[in-house]
Tab-separated table of C-alpha atoms in Angstrom:
chain	number	residue	atom	x	y	z
G	1	MET	CA	-8.233	-10.395	0.780
G	2	MET	CA	-7.238	-13.012	3.320
G	3	MET	CA	-5.393	-12.783	6.647
G	4	VAL	CA	-2.526	-15.248	7.104
G	5	GLY	CA	0.399	-15.462	9.508
G	6	SER	CA	0.339	-14.964	13.271
G	7	HIS	CA	-2.935	-13.046	13.437
G	8	ALA	CA	-4.741	-15.806	11.549
G	9	LEU	CA	-3.168	-18.385	13.867
G	10	LEU	CA	-4.445	-16.370	16.857
G	11	LEU	CA	-7.961	-16.696	15.459
G	12	HIS	CA	-7.421	-20.461	15.339
G	13	GLY	CA	-6.508	-20.503	19.037
G	14	PHE	CA	-2.699	-20.480	18.805
G	15	ASP	CA	-0.655	-18.587	21.387
G	16	ARG	CA	0.986	-15.685	19.535
G	17	THR	CA	2.436	-12.214	19.913
G	18	PRO	CA	2.323	-10.930	16.330
G	19	ARG	CA	5.057	-8.621	15.100
G	20	ASP	CA	3.238	-7.755	11.892
G	21	ARG	CA	0.001	-8.437	10.026
G	22	ASP	CA	0.181	-10.670	6.968
G	23	LEU	CA	-2.420	-10.446	4.219
G	24	ILE	CA	-2.843	-11.981	0.789
G	25	ALA	CA	-4.604	-9.726	-1.692
G	26	THR	CA	-5.038	-9.185	-5.388
G	27	HIS	CA	-3.176	-6.161	-6.714
G	28	GLU	CA	-6.434	-4.211	-6.892
G	29	GLU	CA	-7.372	-5.108	-3.293
G	30	ALA	CA	-3.898	-4.146	-2.087
G	31	VAL	CA	-4.070	-0.741	-3.792
G	32	ARG	CA	-7.540	-0.059	-2.326
G	33	PHE	CA	-6.388	-1.152	1.152
G	34	ILE	CA	-3.219	0.974	1.040
G	35	ASN	CA	-5.185	4.025	-0.118
G	36	MET	CA	-7.948	3.462	2.445
G	37	VAL	CA	-5.536	3.136	5.390
G	38	GLY	CA	-3.175	5.832	4.088
G	39	PHE	CA	0.143	4.248	5.047
G	40	LYS	CA	3.019	6.733	5.034
G	41	THR	CA	5.514	4.052	3.948
G	42	VAL	CA	5.068	1.285	1.349
G	43	ILE	CA	8.146	-0.729	0.382
G	44	PRO	CA	8.154	-3.491	-2.252
G	45	SER	CA	10.097	-6.624	-1.355
G	46	ALA	CA	10.536	-10.263	-2.349
G	47	LYS	CA	10.911	-9.441	-6.042
G	48	GLY	CA	7.634	-7.516	-6.171
G	49	THR	CA	5.505	-10.201	-4.581
G	50	THR	CA	5.132	-8.449	-1.215
G	51	LEU	CA	4.566	-4.892	-0.039
G	52	ILE	CA	5.670	-3.836	3.439
G	53	CYS	CA	3.320	-1.101	4.686
G	54	ARG	CA	4.009	1.017	7.765
G	55	ASP	CA	3.084	4.174	9.606
G	56	ILE	CA	-0.646	4.734	9.710
G	57	PRO	CA	-1.161	8.527	9.829
G	58	LYS	CA	-4.490	8.598	11.677
G	59	LEU	CA	-5.018	6.009	14.355
G	60	PRO	CA	-8.512	5.272	15.671
G	61	PRO	CA	-9.512	6.075	19.283
G	62	ALA	CA	-7.228	4.656	21.989
G	63	ASN	CA	-9.450	1.669	22.776
G	64	PHE	CA	-8.895	0.385	19.214
G	65	GLN	CA	-5.148	1.040	18.983
G	66	ASP	CA	-3.787	-2.140	20.558
G	67	GLY	CA	-1.397	-3.496	17.951
G	68	ILE	CA	-2.950	-1.529	15.103
G	69	ASN	CA	0.260	0.244	14.079
G	70	LEU	CA	2.130	-2.994	13.438
G	71	PRO	CA	3.605	-3.207	9.935
G	72	TYR	CA	1.496	-4.967	7.314
G	73	GLU	CA	2.936	-7.397	4.792
G	74	LEU	CA	0.721	-7.650	1.729
G	75	MET	CA	1.486	-10.652	-0.462
G	76	ILE	CA	0.230	-9.873	-3.937
G	77	ALA	CA	-1.776	-12.650	-5.592
G	78	TRP	CA	-0.470	-12.112	-9.125
G	79	PRO	CA	-2.393	-14.035	-11.817
G	80	GLY	CA	-1.043	-17.564	-12.247
G	81	SER	CA	0.934	-17.528	-8.990
G	82	SER	CA	0.625	-19.930	-6.077
G	83	THR	CA	-0.447	-16.947	-3.979
G	84	GLU	CA	-3.435	-16.447	-6.284
G	85	ALA	CA	-4.281	-20.160	-5.981
G	86	ILE	CA	-4.068	-19.919	-2.187
G	87	LEU	CA	-6.333	-16.864	-2.154
G	88	ARG	CA	-8.873	-18.779	-4.229
G	89	LEU	CA	-8.900	-21.583	-1.623
G	90	ALA	CA	-10.644	-19.258	0.838
G	91	ASP	CA	-13.187	-18.382	-1.869
G	92	GLY	CA	-13.979	-15.072	-0.181
G	93	SER	CA	-15.936	-16.868	2.522
G	94	ARG	CA	-13.820	-15.594	5.411
G	95	LEU	CA	-11.184	-13.054	6.221
G	96	GLU	CA	-8.761	-15.375	8.031
G	97	ALA	CA	-7.176	-18.302	6.240
G	98	PRO	CA	-8.428	-21.792	7.082
G	99	LEU	CA	-5.985	-23.896	9.121
G	100	ASN	CA	-5.089	-26.097	6.125
G	101	VAL	CA	-4.120	-22.996	4.137
G	102	LEU	CA	-1.916	-21.743	6.975
G	103	TYR	CA	-0.343	-25.205	7.154
G	104	LEU	CA	0.338	-25.182	3.400
G	105	LEU	CA	2.059	-21.795	3.745
G	106	LYS	CA	4.205	-22.997	6.674
G	107	MET	CA	5.129	-26.189	4.859
G	108	SER	CA	6.125	-24.245	1.746
G	109	HIS	CA	8.950	-22.473	3.565
G	110	ARG	CA	10.083	-25.138	5.996
G	111	TYR	CA	13.350	-25.630	4.072
G	112	LEU	CA	14.354	-21.980	3.666
G	113	LYS	CA	18.114	-21.753	4.045
G	114	ASN	CA	19.441	-19.905	7.088
G	115	SER	CA	15.968	-18.958	8.278
G	116	PRO	CA	15.984	-17.226	11.659
G	117	HIS	CA	12.462	-18.620	12.111
G	118	PHE	CA	13.354	-22.305	11.775
G	119	GLU	CA	12.355	-23.320	15.317
G	120	LYS	CA	9.135	-21.283	15.236
G	121	THR	CA	8.210	-22.820	11.886
G	122	ARG	CA	8.928	-26.326	13.182
G	123	ARG	CA	6.807	-25.791	16.320
G	124	ASP	CA	3.947	-24.328	14.271
G	125	ILE	CA	4.002	-27.259	11.843
G	126	LEU	CA	3.886	-29.773	14.675
G	127	GLU	CA	1.027	-27.960	16.428
G	128	MET	CA	-0.941	-27.636	13.179
G	129	ARG	CA	-0.549	-31.366	12.577
G	130	GLU	CA	-1.791	-32.055	16.128
G	131	ARG	CA	-4.869	-29.973	15.303
G	132	GLY	CA	-5.522	-32.046	12.185
G	133	ALA	CA	-4.056	-29.847	9.466
G	134	VAL	CA	-3.325	-31.594	6.156
G	135	ILE	CA	-2.015	-30.635	2.739
G	136	ALA	CA	-5.230	-30.692	0.759
G	137	HIS	CA	-3.593	-29.224	-2.370
G	138	PRO	CA	-0.128	-30.757	-2.925
G	139	ASP	CA	0.032	-29.193	-6.400
G	140	ILE	CA	-0.120	-25.688	-4.903
G	141	LEU	CA	2.497	-26.624	-2.305
G	142	LYS	CA	4.910	-27.828	-5.011
G	143	THR	CA	4.392	-24.651	-7.051
G	144	ARG	CA	4.892	-22.447	-3.985
G	145	GLU	CA	8.119	-24.242	-3.024
G	146	LYS	CA	9.493	-23.642	-6.530
G	147	GLU	CA	8.498	-19.978	-6.473
């Protein structure tokens, strides 16, 4: 399982106020995570590639609650998908995605039509480039753009 999105960018020193938590996981990891946390609501989206998970029934003590009840978006790393290839890039060595992986993900959806996040995506791409991010795996980027 690997953290991507705004929370991962926070860990890389970006200024963020996350609205959700984005994770990439195998199907088995996602099922274990959902069962462990006990979300009340799990909604499939994006043609079965993502699960939106909400409403944690038992929150930890108050000092651990800051932002914990944000929705989770679990991208499923189905065998043969670009998401699986991206998950393999982290090789289980860390929970948060490396900067180059986050950059690859941002670049893969920079041309989404009518995206309400166009400006945010553009700013993130520029800042990642300033921090030295590169596309180390153009083959995965091309596959992801097609998907």
